[in-house]
Structures are given as C-alpha cells and as structure tokens.
Amino acid sequence: MIDILEWLSATTPAVALRRSGTLYMFVNAAHILAIGLLVGAILPLDLRLAGFFRKVPVEVVAPFLSRAAGVGLVAAILTGFCLFSVRAVEYAGNPAFLAKLGLIAFGLLNVLAVHTGQGWRTATTVGILRPAIRVSAALSAVTWITALMAGRWIGFL
C-alpha cells in the first residue's frame, strides 16, 4: 500500500501541486467551494426532510438540492483526491483523514439507501415524508457536518 501511495505522490499532477503554491491554492479553493456547495445544499434538504420548514414544498426543493449536493460531492472528491496526492503517505496515516473517509463512506451509503427507497419517491412526487426518511435526513446532517469537522481536524494532527 505504501508503494501505491508513494507512486501517487510522485505523479506529475501531485508534483505540480507541491511545486506551485498558486496551483495548490486554486485546487484548495475549488475544494472549499465544492464542500460549500455540498453542505450548503445538503443541510437545507436534510432539514426539510427531517420536518422543518414545512411551508417549503419538499417535492419542489428536494430534487434540486439533491442534484446540487451531488455536484458538490463529485467536485469535492475530485479536488480532494488531488490534494491528497500531494502528501498521500502522510494523510493515509492521519486519524482525522481516516475518520473523514469513513464518514464520507457512511454518508454515501445513507444517500444510496434514501435514494433507492420508496420514501424518496414518495417525498419527491407527493411531498409526504415517511418516518424513515426523517431519521435518515437527521443522520445525514450529523454525518456531513462531522465529516466537515474531521476535514478541518486533519491539519491539527
């Protein structure tokens, strides 16, 4: 595994990011913007699915916010992978980074469970929120906020 991580850190993009503070700054800024899009879309969606803001029609906002969060997630993963490649061996041993990966994996499993279930279809077609989707939404909010905190914690370890 160390060999793969060392190889990743030696790739041309990783070396370019290490050598150019400007390039690193742009990729880092893109990562922050992507996380902002992800969390900025997922939290209002989770709050609405959990039962808050009842005047806002869930069948209208849920598809849009879900797609926006998806775009943010893909962009955050791509830019995060680029940033990871700069110091792959070091990050792979960082407990906060490992916690962040675990939380992201859990968040993705939760998204998959919600989006493949009948509760999502019911919410987005007729606006009825089943108890299971409310629980999943609350769990999602906690998971993504905790993943964000773990990401910030990386630099302090």
mmCIF file of C-alpha atoms in Angstrom:
data_model
loop_
_atom_site.group_PDB
_atom_site.id
_atom_site.type_symbol
_atom_site.label_atom_id
_atom_site.label_comp_id
_atom_site.label_asym_id
_atom_site.label_seq_id
_atom_site.Cartn_x
_atom_site.Cartn_y
_atom_site.Cartn_z
ATOM 1 C CA MET A 1 0.000 0.000 0.000
ATOM 2 C CA ILE A 2 2.847 2.400 0.822
ATOM 3 C CA ASP A 3 4.262 1.818 -2.665
ATOM 4 C CA ILE A 4 0.979 2.906 -4.269
ATOM 5 C CA LEU A 5 0.778 5.999 -2.072
ATOM 6 C CA GLU A 6 4.393 6.910 -2.839
ATOM 7 C CA TRP A 7 3.737 6.406 -6.554
ATOM 8 C CA LEU A 8 0.660 8.652 -6.308
ATOM 9 C CA SER A 9 2.713 11.379 -4.626
ATOM 10 C CA ALA A 10 5.278 11.130 -7.432
ATOM 11 C CA THR A 11 2.779 11.587 -10.277
ATOM 12 C CA THR A 12 3.028 14.698 -12.419
ATOM 13 C CA PRO A 13 -0.122 16.387 -11.010
ATOM 14 C CA ALA A 14 0.983 15.780 -7.401
ATOM 15 C CA VAL A 15 4.454 17.140 -8.083
ATOM 16 C CA ALA A 16 2.978 20.165 -9.872
ATOM 17 C CA LEU A 17 0.730 20.884 -6.890
ATOM 18 C CA ARG A 18 3.674 20.611 -4.483
ATOM 19 C CA ARG A 19 5.863 22.901 -6.594
ATOM 20 C CA SER A 20 3.295 25.593 -7.320
ATOM 21 C CA GLY A 21 1.752 27.438 -4.421
ATOM 22 C CA THR A 22 -0.600 29.141 -6.861
ATOM 23 C CA LEU A 23 -1.858 25.897 -8.379
ATOM 24 C CA TYR A 24 -2.277 24.376 -4.913
ATOM 25 C CA MET A 25 -4.195 27.467 -3.797
ATOM 26 C CA PHE A 26 -6.614 27.187 -6.741
ATOM 27 C CA VAL A 27 -7.229 23.472 -6.188
ATOM 28 C CA ASN A 28 -7.665 24.067 -2.460
ATOM 29 C CA ALA A 29 -10.102 26.923 -3.140
ATOM 30 C CA ALA A 30 -12.038 24.699 -5.545
ATOM 31 C CA HIS A 31 -12.196 22.032 -2.830
ATOM 32 C CA ILE A 32 -13.564 24.538 -0.329
ATOM 33 C CA LEU A 33 -16.140 25.801 -2.848
ATOM 34 C CA ALA A 34 -17.193 22.224 -3.623
ATOM 35 C CA ILE A 35 -17.628 21.462 0.074
ATOM 36 C CA GLY A 36 -19.620 24.672 0.414
ATOM 37 C CA LEU A 37 -21.931 23.566 -2.391
ATOM 38 C CA LEU A 38 -22.296 20.092 -0.892
ATOM 39 C CA VAL A 39 -23.011 21.213 2.658
ATOM 40 C CA GLY A 40 -24.944 24.287 1.524
ATOM 41 C CA ALA A 41 -27.341 22.070 -0.407
ATOM 42 C CA ILE A 42 -27.486 19.018 1.844
ATOM 43 C CA LEU A 43 -28.256 20.831 5.105
ATOM 44 C CA PRO A 44 -31.388 22.645 3.877
ATOM 45 C CA LEU A 45 -32.505 19.408 2.197
ATOM 46 C CA ASP A 46 -31.898 17.376 5.349
ATOM 47 C CA LEU A 47 -33.679 19.937 7.493
ATOM 48 C CA ARG A 48 -36.686 19.925 5.156
ATOM 49 C CA LEU A 49 -36.771 16.117 5.038
ATOM 50 C CA ALA A 50 -36.457 15.993 8.827
ATOM 51 C CA GLY A 51 -39.653 18.038 9.071
ATOM 52 C CA PHE A 52 -38.533 21.644 9.351
ATOM 53 C CA PHE A 53 -39.700 24.459 7.036
ATOM 54 C CA ARG A 54 -42.997 22.711 6.318
ATOM 55 C CA LYS A 55 -44.208 25.543 4.081
ATOM 56 C CA VAL A 56 -41.457 24.732 1.574
ATOM 57 C CA PRO A 57 -42.754 22.026 -0.802
ATOM 58 C CA VAL A 58 -40.373 19.089 -0.498
ATOM 59 C CA GLU A 59 -41.298 17.794 -3.948
ATOM 60 C CA VAL A 60 -40.016 21.082 -5.421
ATOM 61 C CA VAL A 61 -36.790 21.631 -3.474
ATOM 62 C CA ALA A 62 -35.627 18.035 -2.877
ATOM 63 C CA PRO A 63 -34.684 17.166 -6.475
ATOM 64 C CA PHE A 64 -32.822 20.458 -6.988
ATOM 65 C CA LEU A 65 -30.951 20.394 -3.670
ATOM 66 C CA SER A 66 -30.107 16.725 -4.101
ATOM 67 C CA ARG A 67 -28.564 17.365 -7.522
ATOM 68 C CA ALA A 68 -26.676 20.416 -6.247
ATOM 69 C CA ALA A 69 -25.279 18.364 -3.355
ATOM 70 C CA GLY A 70 -24.290 15.652 -5.827
ATOM 71 C CA VAL A 71 -22.369 18.136 -7.976
ATOM 72 C CA GLY A 72 -20.647 19.466 -4.859
ATOM 73 C CA LEU A 73 -19.787 15.947 -3.729
ATOM 74 C CA VAL A 74 -18.242 14.952 -7.067
ATOM 75 C CA ALA A 75 -16.222 18.177 -7.210
ATOM 76 C CA ALA A 76 -15.093 17.755 -3.582
ATOM 77 C CA ILE A 77 -13.974 14.178 -4.219
ATOM 78 C CA LEU A 78 -12.032 15.140 -7.351
ATOM 79 C CA THR A 79 -10.304 18.134 -5.792
ATOM 80 C CA GLY A 80 -9.812 16.256 -2.512
ATOM 81 C CA PHE A 81 -8.070 13.436 -4.349
ATOM 82 C CA CYS A 82 -5.729 15.966 -5.961
ATOM 83 C CA LEU A 83 -4.918 17.479 -2.566
ATOM 84 C CA PHE A 84 -4.480 14.021 -1.033
ATOM 85 C CA SER A 85 -1.962 13.098 -3.728
ATOM 86 C CA VAL A 86 0.414 15.831 -2.567
ATOM 87 C CA ARG A 87 1.135 14.004 0.717
ATOM 88 C CA ALA A 88 -0.604 10.660 0.284
ATOM 89 C CA VAL A 89 1.547 8.659 2.714
ATOM 90 C CA GLU A 90 1.195 11.262 5.449
ATOM 91 C CA TYR A 91 -2.570 11.672 5.002
ATOM 92 C CA ALA A 92 -3.147 7.910 4.899
ATOM 93 C CA GLY A 93 -1.778 7.718 8.451
ATOM 94 C CA ASN A 94 -3.724 10.715 9.759
ATOM 95 C CA PRO A 95 -6.578 9.626 12.093
ATOM 96 C CA ALA A 96 -8.690 12.665 11.197
ATOM 97 C CA PHE A 97 -8.321 11.925 7.486
ATOM 98 C CA LEU A 98 -9.310 8.303 8.054
ATOM 99 C CA ALA A 99 -12.303 9.425 10.117
ATOM 100 C CA LYS A 100 -13.291 11.815 7.321
ATOM 101 C CA LEU A 101 -13.143 8.992 4.760
ATOM 102 C CA GLY A 102 -15.244 6.749 6.989
ATOM 103 C CA LEU A 103 -17.835 9.475 7.483
ATOM 104 C CA ILE A 104 -17.987 10.194 3.759
ATOM 105 C CA ALA A 105 -18.466 6.485 3.072
ATOM 106 C CA PHE A 106 -21.249 6.343 5.659
ATOM 107 C CA GLY A 107 -22.841 9.479 4.187
ATOM 108 C CA LEU A 108 -22.757 7.932 0.710
ATOM 109 C CA LEU A 109 -24.362 4.719 1.985
ATOM 110 C CA ASN A 110 -27.084 6.805 3.609
ATOM 111 C CA VAL A 111 -27.655 8.709 0.343
ATOM 112 C CA LEU A 112 -27.864 5.424 -1.541
ATOM 113 C CA ALA A 113 -30.336 3.979 0.947
ATOM 114 C CA VAL A 114 -32.518 7.104 0.801
ATOM 115 C CA HIS A 115 -32.493 7.493 -2.968
ATOM 116 C CA THR A 116 -33.251 3.839 -3.687
ATOM 117 C CA GLY A 117 -36.057 3.642 -1.156
ATOM 118 C CA GLN A 118 -39.746 4.257 -1.587
ATOM 119 C CA GLY A 119 -39.599 7.134 0.915
ATOM 120 C CA TRP A 120 -37.605 9.294 -1.506
ATOM 121 C CA ARG A 121 -40.019 8.644 -4.365
ATOM 122 C CA THR A 122 -42.977 9.431 -2.128
ATOM 123 C CA ALA A 123 -41.333 12.627 -0.857
ATOM 124 C CA THR A 124 -40.387 13.891 -4.305
ATOM 125 C CA THR A 125 -43.655 13.030 -6.029
ATOM 126 C CA VAL A 126 -46.381 13.767 -3.474
ATOM 127 C CA GLY A 127 -44.453 15.519 -0.701
ATOM 128 C CA ILE A 128 -45.227 13.004 2.035
ATOM 129 C CA LEU A 129 -42.341 12.347 4.408
ATOM 130 C CA ARG A 130 -42.181 8.905 5.971
ATOM 131 C CA PRO A 131 -40.553 8.457 9.387
ATOM 132 C CA ALA A 132 -37.581 6.526 7.938
ATOM 133 C CA ILE A 133 -36.635 9.381 5.627
ATOM 134 C CA ARG A 134 -36.842 11.836 8.520
ATOM 135 C CA VAL A 135 -34.386 9.720 10.517
ATOM 136 C CA SER A 136 -32.081 9.327 7.506
ATOM 137 C CA ALA A 137 -32.132 13.086 6.961
ATOM 138 C CA ALA A 138 -31.165 13.821 10.556
ATOM 139 C CA LEU A 139 -28.415 11.212 10.337
ATOM 140 C CA SER A 140 -27.226 12.750 7.072
ATOM 141 C CA ALA A 141 -26.962 16.231 8.565
ATOM 142 C CA VAL A 142 -24.921 14.960 11.502
ATOM 143 C CA THR A 143 -22.715 12.817 9.249
ATOM 144 C CA TRP A 144 -21.818 15.552 6.761
ATOM 145 C CA ILE A 145 -21.201 18.165 9.472
ATOM 146 C CA THR A 146 -18.980 15.687 11.305
ATOM 147 C CA ALA A 147 -17.106 14.876 8.065
ATOM 148 C CA LEU A 148 -16.534 18.605 7.584
ATOM 149 C CA MET A 149 -15.164 18.880 11.121
ATOM 150 C CA ALA A 150 -12.900 15.858 10.587
ATOM 151 C CA GLY A 151 -11.586 17.513 7.433
ATOM 152 C CA ARG A 152 -10.680 20.630 9.351
ATOM 153 C CA TRP A 153 -9.085 18.489 12.078
ATOM 154 C CA ILE A 154 -6.616 16.964 9.587
ATOM 155 C CA GLY A 155 -4.331 19.981 9.712
ATOM 156 C CA PHE A 156 -4.148 19.930 13.500
ATOM 157 C CA LEU A 157 -2.779 16.382 13.819
#
